[in-house]
Coordinates of C-alpha atoms in Angstrom, one line a residue:
Chain A
M1 CA -77.6 55.6 148.0
S2 CA -79.5 58.8 148.4
I3 CA -78.0 62.2 149.3
T4 CA -79.7 64.7 151.5
G5 CA -78.4 68.3 151.3
F6 CA -79.6 71.8 152.0
A7 CA -81.9 73.8 149.7
H8 CA -80.2 77.1 149.0
K9 CA -82.4 79.5 147.2
G10 CA -81.0 80.5 143.9
R11 CA -77.9 78.4 144.5
G12 CA -79.3 74.9 144.3
V13 CA -79.0 72.0 146.7
G14 CA -75.7 72.0 148.5
V15 CA -74.0 69.3 150.7
R16 CA -72.8 71.9 153.2
D17 CA -74.6 74.9 154.8
H18 CA -71.9 77.5 154.8
Q19 CA -72.1 81.2 155.3
L20 CA -69.5 83.1 153.2
I21 CA -68.0 86.4 154.3
L22 CA -66.6 87.6 150.9
P23 CA -63.9 90.4 151.0
S24 CA -64.0 92.1 147.6
V25 CA -60.5 93.3 148.1
V26 CA -57.4 92.5 150.2
C27 CA -58.0 95.6 152.3
S28 CA -61.2 94.1 153.7
T29 CA -59.9 90.6 154.4
H30 CA -59.0 91.3 158.1
V31 CA -62.4 92.8 159.0
S32 CA -64.0 89.9 157.1
R33 CA -62.1 87.3 159.1
K34 CA -63.0 89.0 162.4
I35 CA -66.7 88.8 161.4
A36 CA -66.4 85.2 160.1
N37 CA -64.7 84.1 163.4
E38 CA -67.4 85.7 165.5
V39 CA -70.3 84.2 163.6
G40 CA -68.7 80.8 162.6
A41 CA -68.7 81.7 158.9
I42 CA -66.1 81.0 156.2
T43 CA -63.9 83.6 154.7
F44 CA -60.5 83.6 153.0
A45 CA -57.4 85.7 152.7
H46 CA -56.5 86.9 149.2
Q47 CA -54.6 89.7 147.5
N48 CA -57.0 90.6 144.8
G49 CA -59.6 93.2 144.1
C50 CA -57.3 96.2 143.5
G51 CA -54.2 96.9 141.4
I52 CA -55.4 94.3 138.9
I53 CA -55.6 94.9 135.2
G54 CA -56.3 93.2 131.9
I55 CA -58.0 89.8 131.9
D56 CA -57.5 89.6 135.6
V57 CA -60.4 92.1 136.2
P58 CA -63.1 89.9 134.7
G59 CA -61.2 86.8 135.9
V60 CA -61.2 87.7 139.6
D61 CA -64.7 89.2 139.3
N62 CA -66.1 85.9 137.9
F63 CA -64.2 84.0 140.5
F64 CA -65.9 85.9 143.3
I65 CA -69.3 85.5 141.6
D66 CA -68.7 81.7 141.4
L67 CA -67.8 81.5 145.1
A68 CA -70.8 83.5 146.1
N69 CA -73.1 81.4 144.0
H70 CA -71.7 78.0 144.9
P71 CA -74.4 75.5 146.0
N72 CA -72.7 74.9 149.3
V73 CA -73.3 78.5 150.3
Q74 CA -76.3 79.4 152.4
S75 CA -75.8 83.2 152.4
V76 CA -73.1 85.8 151.5
L77 CA -71.9 89.0 153.1
V78 CA -69.7 91.0 150.7
V79 CA -67.3 93.3 152.6
S80 CA -65.9 96.0 150.4
L81 CA -63.5 98.9 151.1
G82 CA -65.0 101.4 148.7
C83 CA -62.2 102.6 146.4
E84 CA -61.1 99.3 144.9
T85 CA -61.1 98.1 141.3
I86 CA -63.7 95.4 141.9
Q87 CA -66.4 97.5 143.5
G88 CA -68.6 95.7 146.1
P89 CA -71.8 97.6 145.0
E90 CA -71.2 96.4 141.4
L91 CA -70.4 92.9 142.5
L92 CA -73.5 92.4 144.5
P93 CA -76.0 92.6 141.6
K94 CA -74.0 89.9 139.7
I95 CA -74.4 87.4 142.5
N96 CA -77.5 85.5 143.6
R97 CA -79.8 88.1 145.1
E98 CA -81.2 85.7 147.7
L99 CA -79.5 86.1 151.1
S100 CA -76.7 88.4 149.9
R101 CA -75.7 91.6 151.6
L102 CA -73.1 94.3 151.2
L103 CA -71.0 96.4 153.6
V104 CA -68.6 99.2 152.5
I105 CA -65.9 100.0 155.1
Q106 CA -65.5 103.6 153.9
E107 CA -69.3 104.2 154.3
S108 CA -69.9 102.1 157.4
G109 CA -67.9 103.9 160.1
G110 CA -64.5 102.3 159.3
A111 CA -63.2 98.9 160.4
S112 CA -65.0 98.8 163.8
G113 CA -68.3 100.0 162.5
T114 CA -68.2 97.5 159.7
Y115 CA -67.3 94.7 162.1
E116 CA -70.3 95.5 164.3
S117 CA -72.8 95.8 161.4
G118 CA -71.2 92.7 159.8
V119 CA -71.7 90.5 162.8
T120 CA -75.4 91.7 163.1
Q121 CA -76.1 91.2 159.4
A122 CA -74.4 87.8 159.2
K123 CA -76.3 86.6 162.3
Q124 CA -79.6 87.8 160.8
L125 CA -78.9 86.0 157.5
R126 CA -78.1 82.9 159.4
D127 CA -80.8 82.8 162.0
N128 CA -83.7 84.2 160.0
F129 CA -83.3 82.0 157.0
K130 CA -82.7 78.4 158.1
S131 CA -82.0 76.1 155.2
E132 CA -84.4 73.3 154.6
K133 CA -83.2 69.7 154.0
A134 CA -83.6 68.5 150.4
P135 CA -82.7 65.5 148.3
L136 CA -79.8 66.0 145.9
D137 CA -80.5 64.5 142.5
K138 CA -77.0 64.6 141.0
L139 CA -73.8 65.2 143.0
I140 CA -71.0 66.9 141.2
V141 CA -67.7 65.3 142.2
G142 CA -64.5 67.2 141.4
L143 CA -61.3 65.3 140.8
D144 CA -58.1 67.1 141.7
L145 CA -55.5 65.3 139.6
S146 CA -52.3 67.0 140.8
R147 CA -50.4 63.8 140.5
D148 CA -50.6 61.0 138.0
V149 CA -53.2 58.5 139.1
P150 CA -52.9 54.8 138.2
G151 CA -56.3 53.3 137.5
L152 CA -57.9 56.7 136.9
S153 CA -60.4 55.4 134.2
A154 CA -61.7 52.7 136.6
I155 CA -62.2 55.3 139.3
K156 CA -64.1 57.6 136.9
T157 CA -66.2 54.8 135.6
A158 CA -67.1 53.7 139.2
L159 CA -68.1 57.3 140.1
T160 CA -70.3 57.6 137.0
V161 CA -71.9 54.3 137.7
A162 CA -72.6 55.4 141.2
G163 CA -74.6 58.3 139.8
F164 CA -72.2 61.2 140.2
E165 CA -71.3 63.8 137.6
V166 CA -67.5 63.9 137.4
V167 CA -65.5 67.0 136.6
S168 CA -61.7 67.0 136.7
E169 CA -58.7 69.3 136.6
S170 CA -55.2 68.1 136.1
E171 CA -52.7 70.9 136.6
K172 CA -49.7 69.2 138.2
A173 CA -47.6 69.9 141.3
V174 CA -50.0 72.0 143.4
S175 CA -53.7 71.6 144.1
E176 CA -54.9 75.1 144.6
H177 CA -55.6 76.1 141.0
N178 CA -57.4 72.8 140.4
L179 CA -59.6 73.3 143.4
S180 CA -60.5 76.9 142.3
K181 CA -61.5 75.6 138.9
L182 CA -63.5 72.7 140.4
M183 CA -65.3 75.2 142.6
S184 CA -66.2 77.3 139.5
A185 CA -67.5 74.0 138.0
K186 CA -69.8 73.8 141.0
A187 CA -68.2 70.6 142.4
Q188 CA -69.7 70.0 145.8
V189 CA -67.3 67.3 147.0
V190 CA -63.7 67.1 145.7
F191 CA -61.7 64.0 145.6
S192 CA -58.0 65.0 145.7
F193 CA -54.8 63.3 144.6
P194 CA -52.3 65.9 145.9
D195 CA -48.7 65.9 144.5
E196 CA -46.3 63.6 146.3
N197 CA -44.5 66.6 147.8
Q198 CA -47.6 68.6 148.9
P199 CA -49.7 68.2 152.0
P200 CA -53.4 67.2 151.8
S201 CA -55.4 69.9 150.1
G202 CA -58.5 71.7 151.2
F203 CA -60.9 74.4 150.1
P204 CA -63.0 76.1 152.8
L205 CA -66.4 75.9 151.0
I206 CA -66.0 72.3 149.8
P207 CA -65.3 69.1 151.6
V208 CA -62.1 67.7 150.1
I209 CA -61.3 64.0 150.4
N210 CA -57.6 63.4 150.2
I211 CA -56.1 60.1 149.0
A212 CA -52.4 59.5 149.8
S213 CA -49.6 58.5 147.6
T214 CA -46.7 56.4 149.0
S215 CA -44.3 59.4 149.1
P216 CA -42.3 60.0 152.3
L217 CA -44.3 63.1 153.1
H218 CA -47.7 61.4 152.6
M219 CA -46.5 58.3 154.5
A220 CA -45.5 60.6 157.4
L221 CA -48.9 62.3 157.3
T222 CA -51.2 59.2 157.1
S223 CA -53.5 60.6 159.8
E224 CA -54.3 63.7 157.6
F225 CA -55.4 61.6 154.7
D226 CA -58.9 60.2 154.4
L227 CA -57.9 57.2 152.3
A228 CA -54.7 55.2 151.7
Q229 CA -53.2 54.8 148.3
D230 CA -54.5 51.2 147.9
S231 CA -58.2 52.0 148.6
T232 CA -60.8 50.3 146.4
V233 CA -63.3 52.1 144.2
E234 CA -66.0 50.8 146.5
E235 CA -64.4 52.5 149.4
I236 CA -64.0 55.7 147.4
V237 CA -67.7 55.7 146.4
A238 CA -68.8 54.9 149.9
L239 CA -66.8 57.7 151.4
I240 CA -68.0 60.3 148.9
N241 CA -71.6 59.3 149.8
A242 CA -70.9 59.6 153.5
V243 CA -69.2 63.0 153.1
A244 CA -72.0 64.3 150.9
N245 CA -74.4 63.3 153.6
G246 CA -72.5 65.3 156.2
Q247 CA -69.5 63.3 157.4
K248 CA -66.6 65.7 157.8
T249 CA -63.3 65.1 155.9
K250 CA -59.9 65.4 157.5
S251 CA -59.3 68.7 155.7
E252 CA -62.5 70.1 157.1
L253 CA -61.5 69.0 160.6
S254 CA -58.0 70.4 160.3
G255 CA -59.0 73.5 158.4
I256 CA -56.1 73.2 156.0
G257 CA -56.3 74.8 152.6
E258 CA -56.5 78.3 151.1
I259 CA -58.7 79.8 148.4
V260 CA -56.4 81.0 145.6
A261 CA -58.0 83.2 142.9
P262 CA -56.5 82.6 139.4
R263 CA -54.2 85.5 138.3
S264 CA -52.5 85.9 134.9
V265 CA -51.0 89.4 135.1
R266 CA -48.9 91.2 137.6
S267 CA -50.4 93.8 140.0
V268 CA -49.8 97.4 138.9
Chain B
M1 CA -50.0 75.9 152.2
L2 CA -49.8 76.0 156.0
S3 CA -51.4 79.4 156.4
S4 CA -54.5 78.1 158.2
A5 CA -52.2 76.4 160.7
A6 CA -50.2 79.7 161.2
R7 CA -53.5 81.6 161.9
D8 CA -54.4 79.0 164.5
V9 CA -51.0 79.4 166.1
E10 CA -51.7 83.2 166.3
K11 CA -55.1 82.6 167.8
E12 CA -53.9 80.1 170.4
S13 CA -50.5 81.6 171.4
K14 CA -50.1 84.5 173.7
G15 CA -49.3 87.2 171.1
A16 CA -47.7 85.7 168.0
V17 CA -48.6 87.2 164.6
A18 CA -49.3 85.0 161.6
V19 CA -48.3 85.8 158.0
S20 CA -50.7 84.2 155.6
H21 CA -49.8 83.7 152.0
D22 CA -50.5 81.5 149.0
W23 CA -47.0 80.1 148.2
S24 CA -47.0 76.4 147.7
Q25 CA -43.3 76.0 148.8
V26 CA -42.2 75.0 145.3
V27 CA -40.1 76.9 142.8
E28 CA -42.2 79.2 140.5
K29 CA -41.2 81.9 138.0
D30 CA -41.1 84.5 140.7
H31 CA -38.9 82.4 142.9
Q32 CA -36.2 85.0 143.8
R33 CA -38.9 87.7 144.5
I34 CA -40.7 85.3 146.8
I35 CA -37.8 84.1 148.8
H36 CA -36.5 87.6 149.3
S37 CA -40.0 88.7 150.4
L38 CA -40.3 85.9 153.0
A39 CA -36.7 85.9 154.2
G40 CA -36.7 89.7 154.5
N41 CA -39.9 90.0 156.5
A42 CA -38.9 87.1 158.7
T43 CA -35.8 89.1 159.7
N44 CA -37.2 92.6 159.9
P45 CA -35.4 94.4 162.8
N46 CA -38.8 94.8 164.5
I47 CA -39.0 91.0 164.9
Y48 CA -37.6 89.1 167.9
A49 CA -38.1 85.6 166.5
T50 CA -39.7 83.9 163.5
I51 CA -41.2 80.4 163.4
F52 CA -41.3 78.9 160.0
L53 CA -44.1 76.3 159.5
R54 CA -42.7 74.2 156.7
L55 CA -43.2 71.1 154.7
G56 CA -39.6 70.3 154.2
T57 CA -39.0 71.3 150.6
P58 CA -35.7 72.5 149.1
A59 CA -37.4 75.8 148.1
E60 CA -38.1 76.5 151.8
D61 CA -34.5 75.7 152.6
E62 CA -33.6 78.6 150.3
V63 CA -35.8 81.0 152.3
I64 CA -34.4 80.0 155.6
N65 CA -30.8 80.0 154.4
L66 CA -31.2 83.5 153.0
A67 CA -32.9 84.6 156.3
K68 CA -29.9 83.3 158.2
T69 CA -27.6 85.6 156.3
Y70 CA -29.8 88.7 157.0
G71 CA -29.9 89.5 160.6
K72 CA -30.1 88.7 164.3
T73 CA -33.7 87.5 164.4
K74 CA -34.1 84.1 166.0
L75 CA -35.2 81.5 163.4
I76 CA -37.0 78.4 164.4
E77 CA -38.3 75.7 162.0
V78 CA -41.3 73.4 162.7
S79 CA -41.7 70.8 160.0
L80 CA -45.0 69.1 159.1
S81 CA -43.2 66.0 157.9
E82 CA -41.6 65.6 161.3
A83 CA -44.7 66.6 163.3
K84 CA -46.7 64.1 161.3
S85 CA -50.0 65.9 161.8
I86 CA -51.4 69.4 161.5
D87 CA -52.5 69.3 165.2
K88 CA -49.0 68.3 166.3
L89 CA -47.4 70.9 164.1
K90 CA -49.6 73.6 165.7
E91 CA -49.0 72.2 169.2
I92 CA -45.2 72.4 168.8
A93 CA -45.4 75.9 167.2
I94 CA -47.7 77.3 169.9
D95 CA -45.3 75.9 172.6
R96 CA -42.2 77.4 170.9
A97 CA -44.1 80.7 170.3
N98 CA -45.1 81.1 173.9
T99 CA -41.5 80.4 175.1
L100 CA -40.2 83.0 172.7
L101 CA -42.9 85.5 173.7
T102 CA -41.8 85.3 177.3
E103 CA -38.2 85.8 176.3
A104 CA -39.2 88.8 174.1
K105 CA -41.0 90.4 177.0
N106 CA -37.8 90.6 179.0
E107 CA -36.1 92.6 176.2
Q108 CA -35.2 96.2 177.1
R109 CA -35.5 99.2 174.8
V110 CA -32.1 100.6 173.9
A111 CA -31.2 104.1 172.5
A112 CA -30.7 104.0 168.8
P113 CA -29.1 106.5 166.4
Y114 CA -31.2 108.0 163.6
S115 CA -29.2 105.9 161.2
A116 CA -31.0 102.8 162.6
M117 CA -34.3 104.2 161.4
V118 CA -35.8 103.2 158.0
L119 CA -39.0 104.9 157.1
G120 CA -41.4 103.6 154.4
L121 CA -43.4 106.2 152.4
E122 CA -46.7 104.9 151.0
C123 CA -50.0 106.3 149.7
G124 CA -53.2 104.4 148.9
G125 CA -56.7 105.4 148.1
S126 CA -55.4 108.9 147.0
D127 CA -57.7 111.8 146.3
A128 CA -57.3 115.4 145.0
Y129 CA -56.0 116.5 148.4
S130 CA -53.2 113.9 148.6
G131 CA -50.7 116.0 146.6
I132 CA -51.4 119.2 148.5
T133 CA -51.8 118.0 152.1
A134 CA -50.6 114.7 153.4
N135 CA -48.0 113.8 150.8
P136 CA -46.0 117.1 151.0
A137 CA -46.4 117.1 154.8
L138 CA -44.9 113.6 154.9
G139 CA -42.2 115.0 152.6
V140 CA -41.3 117.5 155.3
A141 CA -41.0 114.7 157.9
S142 CA -39.0 112.5 155.5
D143 CA -36.5 115.3 154.7
K144 CA -36.0 115.9 158.4
L145 CA -35.3 112.2 159.1
V146 CA -32.9 112.0 156.1
A147 CA -31.1 115.2 157.2
Q148 CA -30.5 113.6 160.6
G149 CA -28.9 110.5 159.1
G150 CA -31.9 108.3 158.8
T151 CA -33.3 106.4 155.8
S152 CA -36.5 106.9 153.8
I153 CA -37.8 104.7 151.0
L154 CA -40.3 105.8 148.4
G155 CA -42.1 103.0 146.5
E156 CA -44.9 102.6 143.9
T157 CA -43.3 102.8 140.5
M158 CA -46.6 103.4 138.8
E159 CA -47.0 106.4 141.0
I160 CA -43.9 108.2 139.9
L161 CA -44.7 107.4 136.2
G162 CA -44.8 110.8 134.6
A163 CA -42.7 112.4 137.4
E164 CA -39.6 110.3 137.0
H165 CA -37.6 113.0 135.2
L166 CA -38.2 115.3 138.2
L167 CA -37.0 112.7 140.6
A168 CA -34.0 111.8 138.5
K169 CA -32.8 115.4 138.7
R170 CA -32.5 114.9 142.4
A171 CA -30.3 111.9 142.3
V172 CA -26.8 112.1 143.9
T173 CA -25.1 110.9 140.7
P174 CA -26.2 110.8 137.0
Q175 CA -26.0 107.0 137.3
V176 CA -28.6 106.9 140.0
G177 CA -30.8 109.4 138.0
Q178 CA -30.6 107.1 135.0
Q179 CA -31.5 104.1 137.2
I180 CA -34.7 105.9 138.2
I181 CA -35.6 106.5 134.5
D182 CA -34.7 102.9 133.6
V183 CA -36.8 101.4 136.4
V184 CA -39.9 103.4 135.3
A185 CA -39.3 102.4 131.7
R186 CA -38.9 98.7 132.7
Y187 CA -42.1 98.9 134.7
E188 CA -44.1 100.5 131.9
A189 CA -42.8 97.8 129.5
S190 CA -43.8 95.0 131.9
I191 CA -47.3 96.3 131.8
N192 CA -47.4 97.1 128.0
Y193 CA -46.0 93.6 127.5
E194 CA -49.4 92.4 128.7
G195 CA -51.0 94.6 126.0
I196 CA -52.3 97.1 128.5
D197 CA -51.9 100.8 128.5
I198 CA -51.3 101.7 132.1
R199 CA -52.2 105.3 131.5
G200 CA -55.7 104.1 130.6
A201 CA -56.0 101.8 133.7
Q202 CA -54.8 104.5 136.1
P203 CA -55.7 106.5 138.1
S204 CA -58.0 104.0 139.7
R205 CA -61.8 104.5 139.9
G206 CA -61.5 105.3 143.5
N207 CA -58.9 108.0 142.6
I208 CA -61.1 109.5 140.0
E209 CA -64.0 109.7 142.4
G210 CA -61.6 111.4 144.8
G211 CA -60.9 114.1 142.2
L212 CA -57.8 112.9 140.4
S213 CA -57.8 113.3 136.6
T214 CA -54.7 111.7 135.1
L215 CA -51.8 109.4 136.1
E216 CA -49.4 112.3 135.8
E217 CA -51.4 114.4 138.3
K218 CA -51.5 111.4 140.6
S219 CA -47.7 110.9 140.2
L220 CA -46.7 114.5 140.8
G221 CA -48.7 114.4 144.1
A222 CA -47.5 110.9 145.1
A223 CA -43.8 111.8 144.6
K224 CA -44.2 114.6 147.1
K225 CA -44.0 112.0 149.9
A226 CA -40.2 112.0 149.4
G227 CA -39.8 115.7 150.1
N228 CA -36.9 117.5 148.5
A229 CA -33.9 115.4 149.6
Q230 CA -31.4 113.9 147.1
F231 CA -31.9 110.3 146.0
T232 CA -29.1 108.1 147.3
G233 CA -30.0 105.0 145.3
V234 CA -32.6 102.7 143.7
L235 CA -33.6 99.5 145.3
E236 CA -35.0 96.3 143.7
Y237 CA -38.2 95.0 145.3
A238 CA -37.7 93.5 148.8
I239 CA -34.0 94.4 149.0
A240 CA -32.7 96.5 152.0
P241 CA -30.6 99.6 151.5
S242 CA -26.9 99.3 152.5
K243 CA -26.4 102.8 153.9
P244 CA -28.7 105.7 155.0
G245 CA -30.3 108.2 152.7
L246 CA -33.4 108.6 150.5
Y247 CA -34.1 105.7 148.2
F248 CA -36.6 104.7 145.5
M249 CA -37.8 101.1 145.5
D250 CA -39.4 99.4 142.4
T251 CA -42.7 98.2 144.0
P252 CA -46.2 97.7 142.7
G253 CA -48.7 100.4 143.7
H254 CA -50.8 97.6 145.3
D255 CA -50.9 98.7 148.9
I256 CA -50.1 95.3 150.5
E257 CA -47.5 94.2 148.0
Q258 CA -45.7 97.4 148.7
L259 CA -45.9 96.9 152.4
T260 CA -44.4 93.4 151.9
G261 CA -41.5 94.9 149.9
F262 CA -40.9 97.5 152.6
G263 CA -41.1 94.9 155.4
A264 CA -38.5 92.8 153.6
A265 CA -36.2 95.8 153.3
N266 CA -35.8 96.5 157.0
V267 CA -38.3 99.3 157.1
N268 CA -39.1 100.0 160.8
I269 CA -42.2 102.2 160.3
T270 CA -44.3 103.0 157.2
V271 CA -46.3 106.2 157.0
F272 CA -49.3 105.6 154.7
T273 CA -51.2 108.7 153.5
T274 CA -54.8 108.1 152.4
G275 CA -57.6 110.1 150.9
R276 CA -60.4 107.6 150.9
G277 CA -59.3 105.8 154.1
T278 CA -58.0 102.2 154.4
P279 CA -57.5 100.1 157.5
T280 CA -54.6 97.9 156.4
G281 CA -51.3 97.3 158.2
S282 CA -48.3 95.0 158.3
A283 CA -47.3 92.0 160.3
V284 CA -43.8 93.4 160.9
M285 CA -44.1 97.3 160.9
P286 CA -46.3 99.8 162.6
T287 CA -48.2 101.6 159.8
I288 CA -49.2 105.2 160.5
K289 CA -52.3 106.4 158.6
V290 CA -52.3 110.0 157.6
A291 CA -55.6 111.4 156.3
T292 CA -55.5 113.9 153.4
N293 CA -58.8 115.5 154.3
T294 CA -60.7 116.4 157.4
E295 CA -64.0 114.9 156.3
M296 CA -62.7 111.4 156.0
A297 CA -60.5 111.7 159.1
T298 CA -63.6 112.6 161.1
A299 CA -65.9 110.0 159.5
I300 CA -63.6 107.0 160.1
P301 CA -61.3 108.0 163.1
D302 CA -60.7 104.3 164.1
I303 CA -58.3 103.9 161.2
I304 CA -56.6 107.3 161.0
D305 CA -53.7 108.3 163.2
L306 CA -53.2 111.9 162.1
N307 CA -55.1 114.4 159.9
S308 CA -53.3 116.5 157.3
G309 CA -56.6 117.9 156.0
T310 CA -55.9 120.8 158.4
I311 CA -53.5 122.2 155.7
A312 CA -56.4 122.6 153.3
D313 CA -58.7 123.8 156.0
G314 CA -56.1 126.6 156.7
T315 CA -55.7 125.8 160.3
Q316 CA -52.1 124.5 160.0
T317 CA -49.2 125.1 157.7
L318 CA -47.5 122.4 155.7
E319 CA -44.5 122.7 158.0
E320 CA -46.5 122.5 161.2
N321 CA -48.3 119.4 160.0
G322 CA -45.1 117.8 158.8
E323 CA -43.6 118.4 162.2
L324 CA -46.5 116.6 163.8
I325 CA -46.0 113.6 161.4
Y326 CA -42.3 113.6 162.4
K327 CA -43.1 113.7 166.1
L328 CA -45.7 110.8 165.6
I329 CA -43.0 108.8 163.8
M330 CA -40.7 109.2 166.8
D331 CA -43.5 108.4 169.3
V332 CA -44.4 105.2 167.4
A333 CA -40.7 104.4 167.2
N334 CA -40.6 104.7 171.0
G335 CA -43.6 102.4 171.5
Q336 CA -46.8 104.2 170.8
L337 CA -49.3 101.9 169.0
T338 CA -50.8 102.8 165.7
K339 CA -54.5 102.4 164.8
A340 CA -53.7 99.5 162.5
E341 CA -51.9 97.7 165.3
L342 CA -54.7 98.4 167.8
G343 CA -57.1 97.0 165.2
G344 CA -55.0 93.9 164.7
H345 CA -54.4 94.6 161.0
H346 CA -51.5 92.7 159.4
E347 CA -52.4 91.9 155.9
F348 CA -49.6 90.3 153.8
N349 CA -49.2 89.3 150.2
L350 CA -46.6 87.9 148.0
S351 CA -45.9 90.1 144.9
R352 CA -45.6 88.3 141.6
L353 CA -44.7 89.6 138.2
Y354 CA -46.0 86.5 136.5
G355 CA -49.5 86.1 138.0
S356 CA -50.4 83.1 140.0
S357 CA -49.8 80.6 137.2
L358 CA -46.9 78.4 138.1

């Protein structure tokens, strides 16, 4: 089965055509969300960008770069405060130069001035640079193995036979860190096995397909899962193809899921 | 991981405020810090009612049970495992929120003594003016409140590093003075443990561009927010004081983690001095922004409530400006909205000592 995606200059062919409003620091997350809500873009709340030290500085910097360069991203507006550790003006040259812009709140007339310029710039990036449809040669499928999965090797084999490249992360109990790592590995569709005591997972830039366990929580939430626990590998492969071609997942429809940047050290 | 649902409830209800965070409702290394942060903010005296969107985990029970011991705030739980879908969870929560909002509108303001007032003292994006304008002017206002029987809390352990011996001399007892010294030493060790010299990482680049040279210089200026009153006690992060007075709380310098710690400690209003200008606010407290310099206050007036740059300009004395800050605190206490509230700012973070690794 063939997959048609969107040609994103410098970022590759993606299966979604998202615009990302990227706050380089917690202080700009609110303005970023106001802009994103107004123009229909994606953003995320986070607590990073300032007061970070040690390995977290390159760690968070690289995480932001990976988000901005993800193939599912059409364009990026970085919103910076101006005095933070991870400086927006330094972040911008490290991300794909195509369709990437920067606003600095302290130099753009404060929160209201930044909001107004942000809406204008985001709309220009969206309307003046329509993405062309393009075939996708190799879909990277991420596996979020937050719980133990019986028959995992059969699933991996089926995905490989279907022509997908498979990357997996297997930190247990919560999905957020696995999803962040799969994003950095440029997974364009994630197939998630959330922990028995966690809800379906989601990641705003990436369609996440959730497969239920038989836990009481998952059985109570069957309508939020894309597939039941006893789904066949054929059903899994078919759904991944459909989602890659545009069908929305349950997590995309509900909007569940946060982007969590990996942190190793306390804030100062 | 129900933050997106909480934000949707905020959008679709008639005035509820969402608190987004990245906790996965399971026990992690920072468990006590997290449950005190959440339970404390949920029961801040500014809050009429709190709706918990929950999965149904035992870790969530701990937050809610702790909140029940804290105050008079109405606590309502809406559980995903009972609602059975995200849409239904949101529908129930929006319905409950709207009922509670109607009830809250019927509440009347009542006269309160100064002892009911807890003020948070914060600075962020400091510059070379901070220590000579806004911070000492805030100190004037803080001293006045404390003298009238109110409470002030100074935070940001990193920002008293190098000035701790001066603050310790102002403690009511030698024991409290020693606690101040110990908390700073504990903080520095927690950073050095990671192999990092904090005096190399601070002041931040923004601070240096603002004209600050060393952490000691930044600290001597930052501590001026607490005026000259005696220190009654030292508070752990996100723990409320038990009686009025001036306190030091062990918080990160990270602006939002500090606001979260204050919100959990019954702070009614935070005054936030800033040299570079920052728009952030809190979900549970009005946050008053005081500019350290006239240039920034003029350039970004939509985020600044009061200008202390007039002290450096020579058009106001420290005492005159401090009086204005005090008056603004009282006006805000009586209902005047801050710029951060008008802009809808209510950033929120959980503070962790062990990173995000579980």
